[in-house]
Each structure stands twice: as C-alpha cells, then as structure tokens.
N, CA, C and O of each residue as an XYZ file, in Angstrom:
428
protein
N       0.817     -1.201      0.000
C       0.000      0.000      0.000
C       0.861      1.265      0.000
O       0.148      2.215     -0.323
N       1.966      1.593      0.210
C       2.926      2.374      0.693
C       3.155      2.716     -0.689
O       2.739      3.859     -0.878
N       3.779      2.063     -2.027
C       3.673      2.077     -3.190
C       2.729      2.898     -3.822
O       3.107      3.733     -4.644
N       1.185      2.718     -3.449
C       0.502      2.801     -3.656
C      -0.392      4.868     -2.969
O      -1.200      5.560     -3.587
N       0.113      5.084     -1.903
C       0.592      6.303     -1.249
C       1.171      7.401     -2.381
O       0.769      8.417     -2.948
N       2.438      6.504     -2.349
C       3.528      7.466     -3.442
C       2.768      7.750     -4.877
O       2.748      8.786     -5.541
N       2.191      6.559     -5.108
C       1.830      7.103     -6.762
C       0.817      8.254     -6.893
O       0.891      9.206     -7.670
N      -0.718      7.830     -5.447
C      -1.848      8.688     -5.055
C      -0.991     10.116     -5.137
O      -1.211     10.855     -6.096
N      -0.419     10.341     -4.545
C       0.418     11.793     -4.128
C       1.013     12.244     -5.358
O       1.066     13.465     -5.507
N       1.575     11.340     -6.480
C       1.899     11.578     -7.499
C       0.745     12.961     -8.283
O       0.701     14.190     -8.318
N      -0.167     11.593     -8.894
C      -1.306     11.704     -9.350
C      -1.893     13.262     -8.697
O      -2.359     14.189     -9.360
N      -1.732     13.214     -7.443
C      -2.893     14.414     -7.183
C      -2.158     15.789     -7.159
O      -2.728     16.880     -7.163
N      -0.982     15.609     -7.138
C      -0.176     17.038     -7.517
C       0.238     17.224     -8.787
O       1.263     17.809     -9.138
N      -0.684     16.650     -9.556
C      -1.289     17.403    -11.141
C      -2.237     18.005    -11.041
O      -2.400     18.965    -11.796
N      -3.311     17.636     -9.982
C      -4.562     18.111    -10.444
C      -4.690     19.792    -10.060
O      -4.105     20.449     -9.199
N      -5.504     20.104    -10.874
C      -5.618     21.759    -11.145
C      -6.250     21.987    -10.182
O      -6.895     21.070     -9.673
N      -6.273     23.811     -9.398
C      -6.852     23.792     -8.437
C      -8.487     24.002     -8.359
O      -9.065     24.273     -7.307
N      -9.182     23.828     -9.702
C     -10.789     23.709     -9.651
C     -10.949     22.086     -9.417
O     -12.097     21.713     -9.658
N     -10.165     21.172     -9.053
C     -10.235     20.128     -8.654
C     -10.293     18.850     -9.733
O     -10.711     17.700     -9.594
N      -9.508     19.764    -11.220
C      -9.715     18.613    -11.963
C      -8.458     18.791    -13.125
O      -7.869     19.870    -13.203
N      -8.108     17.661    -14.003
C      -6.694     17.185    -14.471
C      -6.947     17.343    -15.875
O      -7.948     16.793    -16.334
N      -6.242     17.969    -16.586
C      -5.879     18.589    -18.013
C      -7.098     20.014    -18.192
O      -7.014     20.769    -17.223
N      -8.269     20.500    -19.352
C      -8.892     20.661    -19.362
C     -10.005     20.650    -18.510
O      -9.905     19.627    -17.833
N     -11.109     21.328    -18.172
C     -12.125     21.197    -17.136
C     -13.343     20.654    -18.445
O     -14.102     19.719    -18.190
N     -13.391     21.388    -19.854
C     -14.431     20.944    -20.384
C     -13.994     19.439    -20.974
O     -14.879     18.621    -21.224
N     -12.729     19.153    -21.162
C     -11.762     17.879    -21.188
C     -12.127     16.653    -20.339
O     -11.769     15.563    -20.786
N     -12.800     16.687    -19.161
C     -13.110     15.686    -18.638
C     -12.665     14.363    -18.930
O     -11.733     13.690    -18.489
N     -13.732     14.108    -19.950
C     -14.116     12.387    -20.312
C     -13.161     12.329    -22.113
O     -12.112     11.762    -22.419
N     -13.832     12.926    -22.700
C     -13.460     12.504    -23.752
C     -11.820     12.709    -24.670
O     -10.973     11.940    -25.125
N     -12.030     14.303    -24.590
C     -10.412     14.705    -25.358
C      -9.717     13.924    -24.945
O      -9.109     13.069    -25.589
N      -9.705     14.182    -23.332
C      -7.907     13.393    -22.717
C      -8.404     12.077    -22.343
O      -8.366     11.856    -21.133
N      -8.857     11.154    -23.080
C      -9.479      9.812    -22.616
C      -8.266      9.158    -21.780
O      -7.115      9.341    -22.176
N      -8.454      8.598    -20.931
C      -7.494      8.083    -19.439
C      -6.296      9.438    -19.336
O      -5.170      9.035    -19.629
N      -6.324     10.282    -19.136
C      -6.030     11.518    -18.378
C      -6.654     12.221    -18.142
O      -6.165     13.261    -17.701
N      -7.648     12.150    -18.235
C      -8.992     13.569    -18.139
C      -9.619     13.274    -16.541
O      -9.241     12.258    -15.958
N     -10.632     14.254    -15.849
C     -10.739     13.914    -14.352
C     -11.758     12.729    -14.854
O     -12.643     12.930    -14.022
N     -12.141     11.863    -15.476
C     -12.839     10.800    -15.131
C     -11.995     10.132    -14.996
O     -11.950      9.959    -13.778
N     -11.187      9.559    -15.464
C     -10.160      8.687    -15.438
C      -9.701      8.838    -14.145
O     -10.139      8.183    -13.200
N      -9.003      9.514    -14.082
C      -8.183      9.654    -12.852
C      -8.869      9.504    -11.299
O      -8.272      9.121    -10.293
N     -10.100      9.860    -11.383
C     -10.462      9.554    -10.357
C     -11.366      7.747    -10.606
O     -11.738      6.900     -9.794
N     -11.396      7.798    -11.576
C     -11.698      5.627    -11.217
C     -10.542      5.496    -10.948
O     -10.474      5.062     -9.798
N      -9.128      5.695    -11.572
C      -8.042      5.083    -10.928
C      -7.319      5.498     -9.509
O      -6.470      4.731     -9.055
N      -7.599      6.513     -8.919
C      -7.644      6.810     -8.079
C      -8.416      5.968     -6.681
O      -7.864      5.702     -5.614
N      -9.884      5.655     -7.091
C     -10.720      5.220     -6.719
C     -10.213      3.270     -6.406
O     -10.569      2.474     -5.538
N      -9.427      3.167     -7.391
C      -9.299      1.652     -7.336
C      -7.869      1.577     -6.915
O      -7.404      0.440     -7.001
N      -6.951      2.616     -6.426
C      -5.621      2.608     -6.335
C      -5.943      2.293     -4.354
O      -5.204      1.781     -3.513
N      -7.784      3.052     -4.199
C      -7.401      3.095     -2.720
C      -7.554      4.467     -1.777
O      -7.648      4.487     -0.550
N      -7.553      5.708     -2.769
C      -6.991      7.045     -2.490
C      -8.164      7.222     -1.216
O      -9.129      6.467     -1.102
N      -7.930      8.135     -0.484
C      -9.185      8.434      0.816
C     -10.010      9.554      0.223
O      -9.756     10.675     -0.218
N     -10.682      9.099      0.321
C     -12.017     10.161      0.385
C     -12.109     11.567      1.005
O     -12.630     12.607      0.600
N     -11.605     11.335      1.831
C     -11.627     12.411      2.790
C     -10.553     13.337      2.228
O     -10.849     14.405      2.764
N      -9.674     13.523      1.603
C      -8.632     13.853      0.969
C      -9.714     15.029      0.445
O     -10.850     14.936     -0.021
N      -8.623     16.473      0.806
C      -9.815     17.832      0.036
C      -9.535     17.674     -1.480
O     -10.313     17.838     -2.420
N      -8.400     17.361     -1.480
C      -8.202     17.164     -3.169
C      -8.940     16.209     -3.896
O      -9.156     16.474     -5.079
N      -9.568     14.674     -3.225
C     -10.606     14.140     -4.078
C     -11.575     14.500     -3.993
O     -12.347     14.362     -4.942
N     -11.969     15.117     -2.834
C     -13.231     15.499     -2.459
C     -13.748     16.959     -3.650
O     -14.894     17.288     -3.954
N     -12.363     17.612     -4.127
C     -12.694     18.807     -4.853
C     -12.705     18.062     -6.247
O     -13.272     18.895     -6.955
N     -12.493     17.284     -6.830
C     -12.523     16.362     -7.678
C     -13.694     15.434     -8.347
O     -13.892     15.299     -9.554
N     -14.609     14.668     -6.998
C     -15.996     14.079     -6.819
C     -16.817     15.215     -7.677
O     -17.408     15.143     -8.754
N     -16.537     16.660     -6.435
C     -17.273     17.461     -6.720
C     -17.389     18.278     -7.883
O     -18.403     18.923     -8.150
N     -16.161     18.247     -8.703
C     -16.502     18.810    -10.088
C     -16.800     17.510    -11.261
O     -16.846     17.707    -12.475
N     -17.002     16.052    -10.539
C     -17.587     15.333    -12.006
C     -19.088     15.421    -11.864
O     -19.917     15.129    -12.726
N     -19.354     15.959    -10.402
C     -21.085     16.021    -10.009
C     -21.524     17.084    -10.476
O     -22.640     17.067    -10.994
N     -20.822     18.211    -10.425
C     -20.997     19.771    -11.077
C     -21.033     19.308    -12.791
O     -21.992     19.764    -13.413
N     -20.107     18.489    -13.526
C     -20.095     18.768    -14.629
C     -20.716     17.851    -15.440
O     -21.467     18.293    -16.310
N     -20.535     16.468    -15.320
C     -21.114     15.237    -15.470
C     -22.206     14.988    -14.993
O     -22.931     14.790    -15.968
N     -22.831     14.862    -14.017
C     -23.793     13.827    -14.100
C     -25.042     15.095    -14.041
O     -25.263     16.184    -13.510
N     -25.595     14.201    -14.889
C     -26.845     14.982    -15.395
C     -28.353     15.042    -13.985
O     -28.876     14.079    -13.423
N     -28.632     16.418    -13.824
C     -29.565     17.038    -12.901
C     -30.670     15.858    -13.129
O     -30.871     15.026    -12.245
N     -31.303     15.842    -14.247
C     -32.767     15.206    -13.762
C     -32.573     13.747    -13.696
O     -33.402     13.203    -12.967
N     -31.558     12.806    -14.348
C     -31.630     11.485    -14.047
C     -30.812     10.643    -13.443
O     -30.905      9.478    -13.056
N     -29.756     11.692    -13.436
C     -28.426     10.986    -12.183
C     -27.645     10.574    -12.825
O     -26.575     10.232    -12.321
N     -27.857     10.460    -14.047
C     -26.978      9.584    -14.808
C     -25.675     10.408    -15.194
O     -25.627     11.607    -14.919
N     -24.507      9.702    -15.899
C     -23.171     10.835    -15.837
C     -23.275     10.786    -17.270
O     -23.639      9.787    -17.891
N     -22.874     12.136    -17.895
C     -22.208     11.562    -18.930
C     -20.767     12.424    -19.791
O     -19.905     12.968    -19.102
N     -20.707     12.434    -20.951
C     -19.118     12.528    -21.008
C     -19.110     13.902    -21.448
O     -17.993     14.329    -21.740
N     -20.119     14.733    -21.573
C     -20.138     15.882    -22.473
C     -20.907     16.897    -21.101
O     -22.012     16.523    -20.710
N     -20.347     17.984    -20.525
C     -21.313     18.889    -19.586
C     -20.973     20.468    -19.284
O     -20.333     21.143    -20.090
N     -21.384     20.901    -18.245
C     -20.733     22.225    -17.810
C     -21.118     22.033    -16.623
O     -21.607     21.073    -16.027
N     -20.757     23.359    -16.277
C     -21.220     23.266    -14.313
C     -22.447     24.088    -14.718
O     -23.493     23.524    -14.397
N     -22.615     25.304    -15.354
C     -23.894     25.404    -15.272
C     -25.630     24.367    -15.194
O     -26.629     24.522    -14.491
N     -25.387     23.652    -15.959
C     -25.949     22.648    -15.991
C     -26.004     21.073    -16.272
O     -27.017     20.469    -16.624
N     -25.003     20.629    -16.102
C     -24.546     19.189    -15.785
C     -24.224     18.945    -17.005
O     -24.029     19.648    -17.996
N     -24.184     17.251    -16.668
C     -23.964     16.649    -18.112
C     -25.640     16.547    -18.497
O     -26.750     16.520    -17.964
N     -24.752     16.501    -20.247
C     -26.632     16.712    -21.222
C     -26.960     15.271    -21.160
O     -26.170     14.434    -20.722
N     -28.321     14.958    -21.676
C     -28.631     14.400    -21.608
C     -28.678     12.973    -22.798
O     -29.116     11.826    -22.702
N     -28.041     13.687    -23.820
C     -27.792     12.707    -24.885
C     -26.372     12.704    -25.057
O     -25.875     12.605    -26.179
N     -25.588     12.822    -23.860
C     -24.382     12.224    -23.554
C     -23.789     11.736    -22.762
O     -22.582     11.790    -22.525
N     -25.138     10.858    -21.950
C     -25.400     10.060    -20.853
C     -24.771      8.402    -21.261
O     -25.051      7.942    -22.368
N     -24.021      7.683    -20.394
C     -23.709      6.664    -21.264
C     -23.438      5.790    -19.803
O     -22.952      6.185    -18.743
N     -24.040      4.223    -20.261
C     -24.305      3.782    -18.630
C     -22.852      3.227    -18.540
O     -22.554      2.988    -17.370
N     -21.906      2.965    -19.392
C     -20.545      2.620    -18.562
C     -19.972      3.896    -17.506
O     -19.435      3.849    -16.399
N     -20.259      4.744    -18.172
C     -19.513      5.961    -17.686
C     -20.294      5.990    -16.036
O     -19.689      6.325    -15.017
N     -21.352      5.677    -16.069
C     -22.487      5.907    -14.649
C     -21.950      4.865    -13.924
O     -21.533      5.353    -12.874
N     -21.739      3.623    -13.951
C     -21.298      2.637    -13.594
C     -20.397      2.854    -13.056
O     -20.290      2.685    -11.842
N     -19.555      3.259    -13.747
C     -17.537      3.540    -13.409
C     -18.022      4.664    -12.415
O     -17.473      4.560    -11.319
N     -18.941      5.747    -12.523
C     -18.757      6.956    -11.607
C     -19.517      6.810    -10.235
O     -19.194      7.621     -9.367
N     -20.547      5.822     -9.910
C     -21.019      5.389     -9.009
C     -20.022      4.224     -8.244
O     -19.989      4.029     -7.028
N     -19.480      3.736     -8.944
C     -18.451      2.842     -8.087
C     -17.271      3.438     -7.333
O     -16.981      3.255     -6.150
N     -16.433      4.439     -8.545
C     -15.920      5.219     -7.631
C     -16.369      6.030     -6.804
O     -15.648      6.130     -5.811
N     -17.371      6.727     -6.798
C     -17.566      7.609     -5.717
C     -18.435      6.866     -5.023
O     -19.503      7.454     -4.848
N     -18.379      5.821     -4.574
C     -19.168      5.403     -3.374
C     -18.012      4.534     -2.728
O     -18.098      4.100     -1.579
N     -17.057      4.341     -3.453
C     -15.371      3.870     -3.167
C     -14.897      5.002     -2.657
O     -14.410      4.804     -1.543
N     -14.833      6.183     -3.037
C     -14.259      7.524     -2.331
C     -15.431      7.717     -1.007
O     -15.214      8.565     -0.142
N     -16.163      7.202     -0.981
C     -16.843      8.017      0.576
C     -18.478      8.663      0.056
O     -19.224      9.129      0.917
N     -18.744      8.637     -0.871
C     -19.922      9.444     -1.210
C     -21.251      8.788     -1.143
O     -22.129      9.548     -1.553
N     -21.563      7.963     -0.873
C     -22.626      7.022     -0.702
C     -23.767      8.146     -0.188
O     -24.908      7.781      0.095
C-alpha cells in the first residue's frame, strides 16, 4: 500500500486547483485516461481516501459537470452550469462513476 501512497500523491499534484486534471471541459473525452474521469476511477481503485480535500474537490466537479440534474446519470459531455446533457449520458460511464464515488466516501 505504501507504493501505492507514493503514486496517489503523485497523481494528485497534477490536479488543477478547480479540482480537476488537463482541461475542465476535457473531462471524459479529449484526454481519454487523463482527463478527471479517469483519474479519479483510478484513483478510486488505487485506494486514495475520500476524505482527501483534493478528491473530495474532484468528486465534486464530475457532479458539477457530469452527471446529469434530472436522471443521475453521468455523462461525457457537460458544464457546471448545468450538468452533463442528456444525450451524452452513457451507462458505462455511470457505472464507473457510481463505483468510484461510493469507493471515495460518497454514498
């Protein structure tokens, strides 16, 4: 797990200080496995704590940007004004984002 410490600490002193890694409208798709979805499933499966303000600011901008207001669902295309849309809702992506964040503490 100690291994596993070092890399978390790696990883999170990239992330930008709106709580998310490359681009903010970048999320899911442009930087596919560098974008904040990625990083936080791998994050999520590396172990990282929840409680951590840096994942916690992280959770909170895929909920701001991703997951869509009326059905919960996430998807790969959004803003913070109003979430992710709705015809870019996609159930792997919901899957992967409910596992991690109920793995980070968010239940």
């Amino acid at each position: 797990m100690e291994t596993n410490s070092i890399l978390i600490e790696k990883i999170l002193s990239k992330q930008k200080p709106g709580g998310f890694w490359c681009e903010p409208e970048n999320f899911y798709v442009y930087t596919k496995y560098k974008g904040t979805v990625w990083t936080v499933i791998l994050l999520a499966e590396m172990g990282a704590s929840g409680e951590d303000s840096r994942i916690k600011a992280a959770c909170e901008f895929l909920l701001t940007w991703s997951q869509h207001r009326e059905s919960g669902g996430f998807a790969f295309h959004g803003n913070p004004g109003s979430g992710g849309e709705a015809d870019a809702i996609i159930p792997c992506l919901t899957g992967n984002m409910v596992y991690s964040l109920i793995r980070l503490g968010l239940l």
